[in-house]
Every structure is written in structure tokens, then in C-alpha cells.
Amino acid sequence: MSGSATATAAPRNHAASPPLREERSDRIIFSRPYRAAAELANVTTVLGSDHCHGDGPFTAAATAKLAEITGAPHVLLTTSCTHALELGALLLELGPGDEVIVPSFAFTSAATAFAVHGATCVFVDIDETTGNIDPAAAAAAITEHTKAIVVMHYGGVAADMAALGDLARGHGLALIEDNAHGLGGTWRGKALGTLGTLGTQSFHDTKNVHCGEGGALLLADDILMGRAEIIREKGTDRARFLRGQVDKYSWQDIGSSYLPSELNAAVLDAQLAEFQSIQRARHRVWHTYAAELASWAASQGVAPMTVPPDRRHTAHLFYLRLPSEDTRDAFIRHLAARAIVAPFHYVPLDSSAAGLKYGRAPVPCTRSARFAATIVRLPLWPMLTRGQLDRVLTAVTEFRC
Ligand SMILES: *Cc1c(COP(=O)(O)O)cnc(C)c1O
């Protein structure tokens, strides 16, 4: 996954660079895409039908399941979370001269989706207890050009949506939730992805539910939805035509092609059918780490991921924060020597090459830099066995900071 880095990963085995060491067959990888029971049968159904392009029966079924999970009034499947954010930028008409406030600690999509349309990214610092955007830092960065605030719920733990909601309403700004980690998560009982102007989901194969590559846009507003379905379908009113609301479809607005094929939707629908059991399995791993690493962490000055009580997280990831960058890097090497892959991310956006070119940070994002320098993520996927978990737990608790 781009944006991730593993300090000690062996180079890939290709002719130009032989492997440094034999890859162990019992290596515990960091993330493994889930396989849902019905996905092969669903794909076969699509291939045997006359409908492989987008917006067929599996798209409808997957969309309905997402609406049920999130309670969002409107859901549109897209080709990726990045594309859902780009669609959002077109919908909100964010472009040259506009400023979008983006957390420094986030995946590139949260910035490039707006930069690609000419908007300026204004990077702000995070709250280190969650890794999420700090509302006070966002407030301090607002200017007369600010049009939107992007929130990324890191690890599916909600940002401080009370403060951010007040801020957005008070200044007439759009609130955009990059909810790639947060499907099924809640803030004070309300679903993540439905708390702002629009929310986006990712179904990349590193996410809890996937279809290889895919995404979704969540909307509440009927007028935005009317325009979003046109932008998504090459600027046409084909969606209305398919519903029998117009007798032909034609070019209505700017747009692009953001709808996934039925092949992707077929896999996604099979995965969403197992959403509850996928989540149970991930939470089992998460709670094992949280419970069984607590005393070691306390003794070593390591801070494990925590979740404020008014939020339900999604067990998308489990992280530890080591006391320093040096101990973090030593910890990753210690795990790698035991054939356990534990990566870190993200390179803070404000200090990355494109961040410097397409954005600015009014104040240095020092907490984001420290967070990125000390974080490490442990392997987490639904089928991790008790034996594999025990190996990770033993390796982690043998480490001394
Ligand atoms: C994975 C991810 C994305 C990008 O999702 P795609 O579907 O690959 O475009 C965006 N934001 C966050 C926080 C992510 O983890």
C-alpha cells in the first residue's frame, strides 16, 4: 500500500536485486484481503449475464447494504475512495482560489482529490490521542478563502465531530469525511460518514470490506445527490433514464466516469453480506492486542491505541506509539527478525513533496510529525489464528524500549 513504509522490508525478489534473506513461510503479513463465501458465484453470475458495466443488480444490492449499515439517505458506489472525494470536489465546486483544510496526518487522497481541481490544501495539526484533525488547529487556519474541512477518522475512531460540526456551521464550510477506515464506526451513536456534508468509503483490498478497488459516496442532501449521480455518469442523466423519469438521457453537467463495474459490485456485495462477522473477527484480534499488551506497554512507556467512550471504532487497525523514532525503528526490526511485518504510515502531507507544492501549513504540524515518527501497526485481519496472535504477542512483549 502506498503511503506505508516498512523500515526493514526485504526487497522484492526480482532479477536485479536478489533477496537479502530467505522469506520464511511462516511470515505473518500485515494485512490479508478477506475472501467472502459468495464472491466467486456472484462474479460468475455477472460474467454469464449481459450486464457487466455499472449500475446493475449487484450495484443495487451492495448500495442497499451500505445504506443499511450507515443509515445514509443516499449512497453511490464509486471506483475508489479517491474518486468519491474527487466527485465531492466537483460537487462542492472546489477549485482555484479555494482553500481546503486537511489534516497533516492523512492518506494522500484527502489532499490530492482537491489539489487536482486546483484548490489549495491548508494542512493542520492533529490531536495525538486519536491521530485525528485538531478542531482548534482547523479553526486557526480558516481564512476568507476557506471552503471545506476534511476529516479522516483514523483507524475508524471518530474525530471530535461536535467541535468540527460547530466550526463548519459557524463559518458556512463543507465538512468532508474521508471514512475509508470507518465503515460501521459511530460517534455518539451516529454512523461515521454521515456526520458532515458528504462521506467517502474505500473498498481497496487493505480495508475491512473490499472489492479489489472500489469506493462509495454518502450524501444526505437531495439536491447534492441529484447532481452527484450526473457527475458520476459522465455528466448525463442516465440514472433518471434508468428509473424511467426521462425518456432519453443526454449531457447535463460536467462529470466523469466514477461508477464501478458489476464485477466489482458482485465481490463487494458478497463481502457486505458478511460485514457483521468480518467486524466481529477483527474486533476479536483488536481486543486481544489491547488486553494482552496493556501491562507490557505501561512498563515500557508505549502508548497503545485508545478509543474515547463516546465512539465505536471499526477495528480497522491496531497501533502502538513507541517512546521515540529510534525505538520505533528498532521495534520494527525486532519484529521483522521474527518474521512479523509491522509497517508505519503516513509521511505527513505538509512535509511531502506534493504537499509543499500544492499546499501550505500555516503553523508547523509538530504533533503530526511526532505521531508519524513513533507509530507502528500490528498485523490485523479476520483470519489471524490464535497461534499467529500468540507469536505476535510474544515477539512484542520480548521487546525492551
Ligand atoms: C485507503 C484510503 C484512501 C484511498 O482509498 P482508495 O479507495 O484506494 O482510493 C483514502 N483515505 C484513507 C484514509 C485510506 O485509508
Coordinates of C-alpha atoms and ligand atoms in Angstrom, one line a residue:
M1 CA 0.0 0.0 0.0
S2 CA 1.5 3.3 -1.0
G3 CA 1.9 5.6 1.9
S4 CA 3.0 2.8 4.2
A5 CA 6.6 2.0 4.9
T6 CA 8.4 -0.9 6.5
A7 CA 11.8 0.1 7.6
T8 CA 13.3 -3.4 7.2
A9 CA 11.2 -5.0 4.5
A10 CA 13.3 -7.3 2.3
P11 CA 13.4 -6.1 -1.3
R12 CA 11.1 -7.9 -3.7
N13 CA 12.5 -10.9 -5.4
H14 CA 13.4 -9.9 -8.9
A15 CA 16.4 -10.4 -11.1
A16 CA 18.1 -7.0 -10.4
S17 CA 18.2 -7.4 -6.6
P18 CA 18.4 -10.9 -5.1
P19 CA 16.6 -11.3 -1.7
L20 CA 18.7 -10.4 1.3
R21 CA 17.4 -13.5 3.1
E22 CA 15.1 -16.4 2.5
E23 CA 11.5 -15.4 3.1
R24 CA 10.1 -17.5 5.9
S25 CA 7.0 -19.5 5.1
D26 CA 5.5 -18.7 8.5
R27 CA 5.9 -15.0 8.0
I28 CA 3.0 -13.1 9.5
I29 CA 2.0 -10.5 7.0
F30 CA 0.4 -7.2 8.0
S31 CA -2.9 -7.4 6.1
R32 CA -4.7 -10.1 4.1
P33 CA -7.6 -9.3 1.9
Y34 CA -10.8 -11.1 3.1
R35 CA -12.5 -13.7 0.9
A36 CA -16.3 -13.8 1.1
A37 CA -18.2 -17.1 0.5
A38 CA -20.4 -15.8 -2.3
E39 CA -18.0 -13.7 -4.3
L40 CA -16.9 -16.3 -6.9
A41 CA -20.5 -17.3 -7.6
N42 CA -21.6 -13.6 -7.8
V43 CA -18.8 -12.9 -10.3
T44 CA -19.8 -15.9 -12.3
T45 CA -23.3 -14.7 -12.4
V46 CA -22.2 -11.3 -13.7
L47 CA -20.0 -12.9 -16.4
G48 CA -22.8 -15.1 -17.5
S49 CA -25.2 -12.2 -17.8
D50 CA -25.5 -9.4 -20.3
H51 CA -24.7 -6.8 -17.8
C52 CA -21.0 -6.3 -16.8
H53 CA -21.0 -2.5 -16.8
G54 CA -22.0 -0.4 -13.8
D55 CA -25.3 0.1 -12.0
G56 CA -26.8 -3.4 -12.4
P57 CA -28.3 -5.7 -9.8
F58 CA -25.2 -6.2 -7.7
T59 CA -24.6 -2.5 -7.5
A60 CA -28.2 -2.0 -6.3
A61 CA -27.7 -4.8 -3.7
A62 CA -24.4 -3.5 -2.4
T63 CA -25.7 0.0 -2.3
A64 CA -28.7 -1.1 -0.2
K65 CA -26.4 -2.9 2.2
L66 CA -24.3 0.2 2.6
A67 CA -27.4 2.3 3.2
E68 CA -28.4 -0.1 5.9
I69 CA -25.0 -0.2 7.6
T70 CA -24.6 3.6 7.6
G71 CA -28.2 4.9 7.6
A72 CA -27.1 7.3 4.8
P73 CA -30.1 8.6 2.8
H74 CA -28.1 8.4 -0.4
V75 CA -25.2 6.1 -1.4
L76 CA -23.4 6.0 -4.7
L77 CA -20.8 3.3 -5.4
T78 CA -17.6 4.6 -7.0
T79 CA -14.4 3.3 -8.4
S80 CA -12.4 4.3 -5.3
C81 CA -12.5 6.5 -2.2
T82 CA -10.2 8.9 -4.0
H83 CA -12.7 9.2 -6.8
A84 CA -15.5 9.7 -4.3
L85 CA -13.5 12.6 -2.9
E86 CA -12.9 14.0 -6.4
L87 CA -16.6 13.7 -7.2
G88 CA -17.2 15.6 -3.9
A89 CA -14.8 18.3 -5.0
L90 CA -16.7 18.7 -8.3
L91 CA -20.0 18.7 -6.4
L92 CA -18.9 21.4 -4.0
E93 CA -17.2 23.3 -6.8
L94 CA -13.9 23.5 -5.1
G95 CA -11.2 24.9 -7.4
P96 CA -8.6 27.6 -7.9
G97 CA -8.6 30.3 -5.2
D98 CA -10.4 28.0 -2.7
E99 CA -8.7 26.6 0.4
V100 CA -9.5 23.2 1.9
I101 CA -8.3 22.4 5.4
V102 CA -6.7 18.9 5.5
P103 CA -5.1 17.1 8.5
S104 CA -1.4 16.7 8.1
F105 CA -1.6 13.1 9.2
A106 CA -3.7 11.5 6.5
F107 CA -3.6 9.5 3.3
T108 CA -2.7 11.4 0.1
S109 CA -6.2 11.1 -1.3
A110 CA -7.5 13.6 1.3
A111 CA -5.3 16.2 -0.3
T112 CA -4.8 15.3 -4.0
A113 CA -8.6 14.9 -4.6
F114 CA -8.8 18.7 -4.1
A115 CA -5.4 19.7 -5.4
V116 CA -6.2 18.0 -8.7
H117 CA -9.1 20.6 -9.2
G118 CA -6.8 23.5 -8.3
A119 CA -7.8 24.1 -4.7
T120 CA -5.1 24.8 -2.1
C121 CA -4.6 22.4 0.7
V122 CA -4.1 24.0 4.1
F123 CA -2.5 21.4 6.4
V124 CA -3.3 21.5 10.1
D125 CA -2.1 19.5 13.1
I126 CA -3.7 16.6 14.8
D127 CA -4.9 15.6 18.2
E128 CA -2.4 12.9 19.4
T129 CA -4.9 11.0 21.4
T130 CA -6.7 9.8 18.2
G131 CA -4.5 10.9 15.3
N132 CA -7.4 13.0 14.0
I133 CA -7.6 16.6 13.0
D134 CA -7.4 19.0 15.9
P135 CA -10.5 21.3 15.8
A136 CA -8.6 24.2 17.3
A137 CA -5.9 23.9 14.7
A138 CA -8.5 23.8 12.0
A139 CA -10.2 26.9 13.5
A140 CA -6.9 28.8 13.5
A141 CA -6.4 28.0 9.8
I142 CA -9.7 29.5 8.5
T143 CA -9.4 32.4 6.1
E144 CA -11.9 34.2 3.8
H145 CA -10.9 31.6 1.1
T146 CA -11.7 28.5 3.2
K147 CA -14.5 26.4 1.7
A148 CA -14.2 23.0 3.3
I149 CA -12.7 20.9 6.2
V150 CA -11.6 17.4 5.5
V151 CA -11.9 14.9 8.4
M152 CA -10.2 11.5 8.4
H153 CA -11.4 9.2 11.2
Y154 CA -8.1 7.4 11.8
G155 CA -8.5 3.7 12.4
G156 CA -12.3 4.2 12.4
V157 CA -12.1 6.2 15.6
A158 CA -14.2 9.3 15.2
A159 CA -12.7 12.8 15.2
D160 CA -14.2 15.4 17.6
M161 CA -17.3 15.9 15.5
A162 CA -19.0 18.3 18.0
A163 CA -16.3 20.9 17.7
L164 CA -15.8 20.3 13.9
G165 CA -19.6 20.5 13.2
D166 CA -19.8 23.8 15.1
L167 CA -16.8 25.1 13.3
A168 CA -18.2 24.2 9.8
R169 CA -21.7 25.5 10.6
G170 CA -20.3 28.7 12.1
H171 CA -18.3 29.5 9.1
G172 CA -20.5 28.1 6.4
L173 CA -18.0 25.4 5.4
A174 CA -18.5 22.0 3.9
L175 CA -17.4 19.1 6.2
I176 CA -16.0 16.2 4.2
E177 CA -15.5 12.8 6.0
D178 CA -12.8 10.6 4.5
N179 CA -14.3 7.5 6.1
A180 CA -12.0 4.9 4.4
H181 CA -11.3 3.3 7.8
G182 CA -14.7 3.9 9.4
L183 CA -17.4 1.8 7.9
G184 CA -19.7 0.8 10.8
G185 CA -18.0 3.1 13.3
T186 CA -20.0 5.6 15.2
W187 CA -19.7 8.9 17.1
R188 CA -22.3 9.3 19.9
G189 CA -24.4 6.6 18.2
K190 CA -24.3 8.2 14.7
A191 CA -22.6 6.5 11.8
L192 CA -19.3 7.8 10.6
G193 CA -19.5 9.1 7.0
T194 CA -23.0 10.6 7.6
L195 CA -22.0 13.4 10.0
G196 CA -20.9 16.1 7.5
T197 CA -21.8 17.3 4.1
L198 CA -20.5 14.1 2.4
G199 CA -18.7 11.0 3.4
T200 CA -16.5 8.6 1.4
Q201 CA -15.7 4.9 1.8
S202 CA -12.9 2.8 0.4
F203 CA -13.1 -0.8 -0.7
H204 CA -9.4 -1.2 -1.5
D205 CA -8.3 -4.6 -0.5
T206 CA -6.5 -3.3 2.6
K207 CA -9.8 -2.2 4.0
N208 CA -12.2 -4.1 6.2
V209 CA -14.6 -4.8 3.3
H210 CA -13.2 -4.8 -0.2
C211 CA -13.7 -5.5 -3.9
G212 CA -10.0 -5.1 -5.0
E213 CA -10.5 -1.4 -5.7
G214 CA -13.7 0.5 -5.0
G215 CA -15.4 3.2 -3.0
A216 CA -18.6 5.0 -2.2
L217 CA -20.0 8.4 -1.7
L218 CA -22.5 9.0 1.1
L219 CA -24.8 12.0 1.0
A220 CA -27.8 13.3 2.9
D221 CA -28.9 16.3 0.7
D222 CA -31.3 15.5 -2.1
I223 CA -30.1 18.4 -4.3
L224 CA -26.4 17.3 -4.0
M225 CA -27.5 13.7 -4.7
G226 CA -29.3 14.8 -7.9
R227 CA -26.1 16.4 -9.2
A228 CA -23.8 13.7 -7.8
E229 CA -25.4 11.0 -9.9
I230 CA -25.0 13.1 -13.0
I231 CA -21.3 13.9 -12.3
R232 CA -20.7 10.2 -11.6
E233 CA -22.2 9.1 -15.0
K234 CA -20.2 11.2 -17.5
G235 CA -22.3 14.3 -16.8
T236 CA -25.5 12.5 -18.1
D237 CA -28.9 12.0 -16.5
R238 CA -28.7 8.2 -17.3
A239 CA -29.7 7.4 -13.7
R240 CA -33.0 9.2 -14.2
F241 CA -33.5 7.5 -17.5
L242 CA -32.9 4.1 -15.9
R243 CA -35.6 5.0 -13.3
G244 CA -38.0 5.9 -16.1
Q245 CA -38.1 9.6 -15.1
V246 CA -36.9 10.9 -18.5
D247 CA -37.4 9.2 -21.9
K248 CA -33.8 9.7 -23.1
Y249 CA -30.5 10.7 -21.5
S250 CA -28.1 13.5 -22.5
W251 CA -25.3 15.6 -21.4
Q252 CA -26.5 17.7 -18.4
D253 CA -23.4 18.8 -16.5
I254 CA -19.7 18.3 -16.1
G255 CA -18.8 14.8 -15.0
S256 CA -16.5 11.8 -15.3
S257 CA -16.9 8.1 -15.0
Y258 CA -16.9 7.1 -11.4
L259 CA -19.1 4.0 -11.4
P260 CA -17.6 0.6 -10.8
S261 CA -18.4 -2.4 -13.0
E262 CA -20.8 -5.1 -11.8
L263 CA -17.8 -7.4 -11.4
N264 CA -16.5 -5.2 -8.6
A265 CA -20.0 -4.7 -7.2
A266 CA -20.5 -8.5 -7.2
V267 CA -17.5 -9.0 -4.9
L268 CA -18.4 -6.1 -2.7
D269 CA -22.0 -7.4 -2.3
A270 CA -20.7 -10.8 -1.2
Q271 CA -18.3 -9.1 1.3
L272 CA -21.0 -6.8 2.7
A273 CA -23.3 -9.8 3.3
E274 CA -20.6 -10.9 5.8
F275 CA -20.0 -7.5 7.3
Q276 CA -21.0 -8.3 10.9
S277 CA -18.9 -11.4 11.1
I278 CA -15.9 -9.7 9.5
Q279 CA -16.2 -7.0 12.1
R280 CA -16.6 -9.5 15.0
A281 CA -13.4 -11.3 13.8
R282 CA -11.4 -8.1 13.5
H283 CA -12.6 -6.9 16.9
R284 CA -11.5 -10.2 18.5
V285 CA -8.0 -9.5 17.2
W286 CA -8.1 -5.9 18.3
H287 CA -9.2 -6.7 21.8
T288 CA -6.6 -9.4 22.2
Y289 CA -3.9 -6.9 21.4
A290 CA -5.4 -4.3 23.7
A291 CA -5.9 -6.6 26.6
E292 CA -2.7 -8.7 26.4
L293 CA -0.3 -5.8 25.6
A294 CA -1.5 -3.4 28.2
S295 CA 0.9 -4.2 31.1
W296 CA 3.9 -4.6 28.8
A297 CA 3.1 -1.2 27.2
A298 CA 2.7 0.5 30.5
S299 CA 6.1 -0.9 31.7
Q300 CA 7.8 0.3 28.5
G301 CA 6.3 3.8 28.1
V302 CA 4.5 2.6 25.0
A303 CA 1.0 4.1 24.3
P304 CA -1.4 1.6 22.7
M305 CA -4.3 2.9 20.5
T306 CA -7.2 4.1 22.7
V307 CA -10.8 4.8 21.9
P308 CA -12.8 7.6 23.7
P309 CA -16.0 6.1 25.2
D310 CA -18.5 8.0 23.0
R311 CA -17.2 6.4 19.9
R312 CA -17.4 2.9 18.4
H313 CA -14.4 2.1 16.3
T314 CA -14.1 -0.4 13.5
A315 CA -11.0 -2.5 14.4
H316 CA -9.5 -1.4 11.1
L317 CA -6.1 -1.2 12.7
F318 CA -4.3 -1.5 16.0
Y319 CA -1.3 0.7 16.6
L320 CA 1.3 1.3 19.3
R321 CA 3.2 4.5 19.8
L322 CA 6.8 3.9 20.9
P323 CA 8.7 6.5 23.0
S324 CA 10.9 7.7 20.1
E325 CA 11.5 7.2 16.4
D326 CA 14.7 5.2 17.2
T327 CA 12.9 2.8 19.5
R328 CA 10.0 2.5 16.9
D329 CA 12.5 1.6 14.2
A330 CA 14.3 -0.9 16.5
F331 CA 10.9 -2.4 17.3
I332 CA 10.1 -2.9 13.6
R333 CA 13.4 -4.6 13.1
H334 CA 12.9 -6.8 16.2
L335 CA 9.5 -7.9 14.7
A336 CA 11.0 -8.4 11.2
A337 CA 13.7 -10.6 12.7
R338 CA 10.8 -12.8 14.0
A339 CA 9.1 -12.8 10.5
I340 CA 6.3 -10.4 11.6
V341 CA 5.6 -7.5 9.3
A342 CA 4.6 -4.3 11.1
P343 CA 4.6 -1.1 9.0
F344 CA 4.1 2.5 9.8
H345 CA 2.4 5.4 7.9
Y346 CA 1.8 8.2 6.8
V347 CA 4.5 10.5 5.7
P348 CA 2.9 13.8 6.9
L349 CA 1.3 15.6 4.0
D350 CA 2.6 19.0 4.8
S351 CA 6.3 17.8 4.6
S352 CA 5.8 15.6 1.5
A353 CA 7.0 16.8 -1.9
A354 CA 3.5 17.4 -3.3
G355 CA 2.3 18.9 0.0
L356 CA 4.9 21.6 -0.3
K357 CA 3.9 22.3 -3.9
Y358 CA 0.1 22.2 -3.6
G359 CA -0.5 23.3 -0.1
R360 CA 0.9 25.1 2.9
A361 CA 0.9 24.7 6.7
P362 CA 0.2 28.0 8.4
V363 CA 1.8 26.5 11.6
P364 CA 4.3 23.6 11.7
C365 CA 2.4 20.3 12.3
T366 CA 4.7 19.1 15.0
R367 CA 2.3 16.6 16.6
S368 CA 1.6 15.0 13.3
A369 CA 5.3 14.7 12.7
R370 CA 5.8 13.1 16.1
F371 CA 2.8 10.8 15.6
A372 CA 4.1 9.6 12.2
A373 CA 7.6 9.1 13.7
T374 CA 6.6 6.9 16.6
I375 CA 3.6 4.9 15.3
V376 CA 3.7 1.2 14.4
R377 CA 0.8 -1.0 13.3
L378 CA 0.4 -4.7 14.2
P379 CA -0.9 -7.4 11.8
L380 CA -4.7 -7.3 11.8
W381 CA -7.0 -9.3 9.6
P382 CA -10.0 -11.6 10.4
M383 CA -8.4 -15.0 9.8
L384 CA -5.4 -14.5 12.1
T385 CA -5.1 -17.7 14.1
R386 CA -4.6 -17.9 17.9
G387 CA -1.2 -19.3 17.1
Q388 CA -0.2 -16.4 14.9
L389 CA -1.6 -13.9 17.5
D390 CA 0.5 -15.6 20.2
R391 CA 3.6 -15.3 18.1
V392 CA 3.0 -11.6 17.7
L393 CA 2.2 -11.1 21.4
T394 CA 5.4 -13.0 22.4
A395 CA 7.5 -11.0 20.0
V396 CA 6.1 -7.7 21.1
T397 CA 6.4 -8.3 24.8
E398 CA 10.0 -9.5 24.5
F399 CA 11.0 -6.0 23.2
R400 CA 12.5 -3.5 25.7
C401 CA 12.4 0.1 24.9
Ligands
LIG1 C1 -7.3 3.6 1.5 C2 -7.5 5.1 1.9 C3 -7.9 6.0 0.9 C4 -7.9 5.7 -0.5 O1 -8.8 4.8 -0.9 P1 -8.9 4.3 -2.4 O2 -10.2 3.5 -2.4 O3 -7.7 3.4 -2.6 O4 -8.9 5.5 -3.3 C5 -8.2 7.3 1.3 N1 -8.1 7.6 2.6 C6 -7.7 6.8 3.6 C7 -7.7 7.2 5.0 C8 -7.4 5.5 3.2 O5 -7.0 4.6 4.2

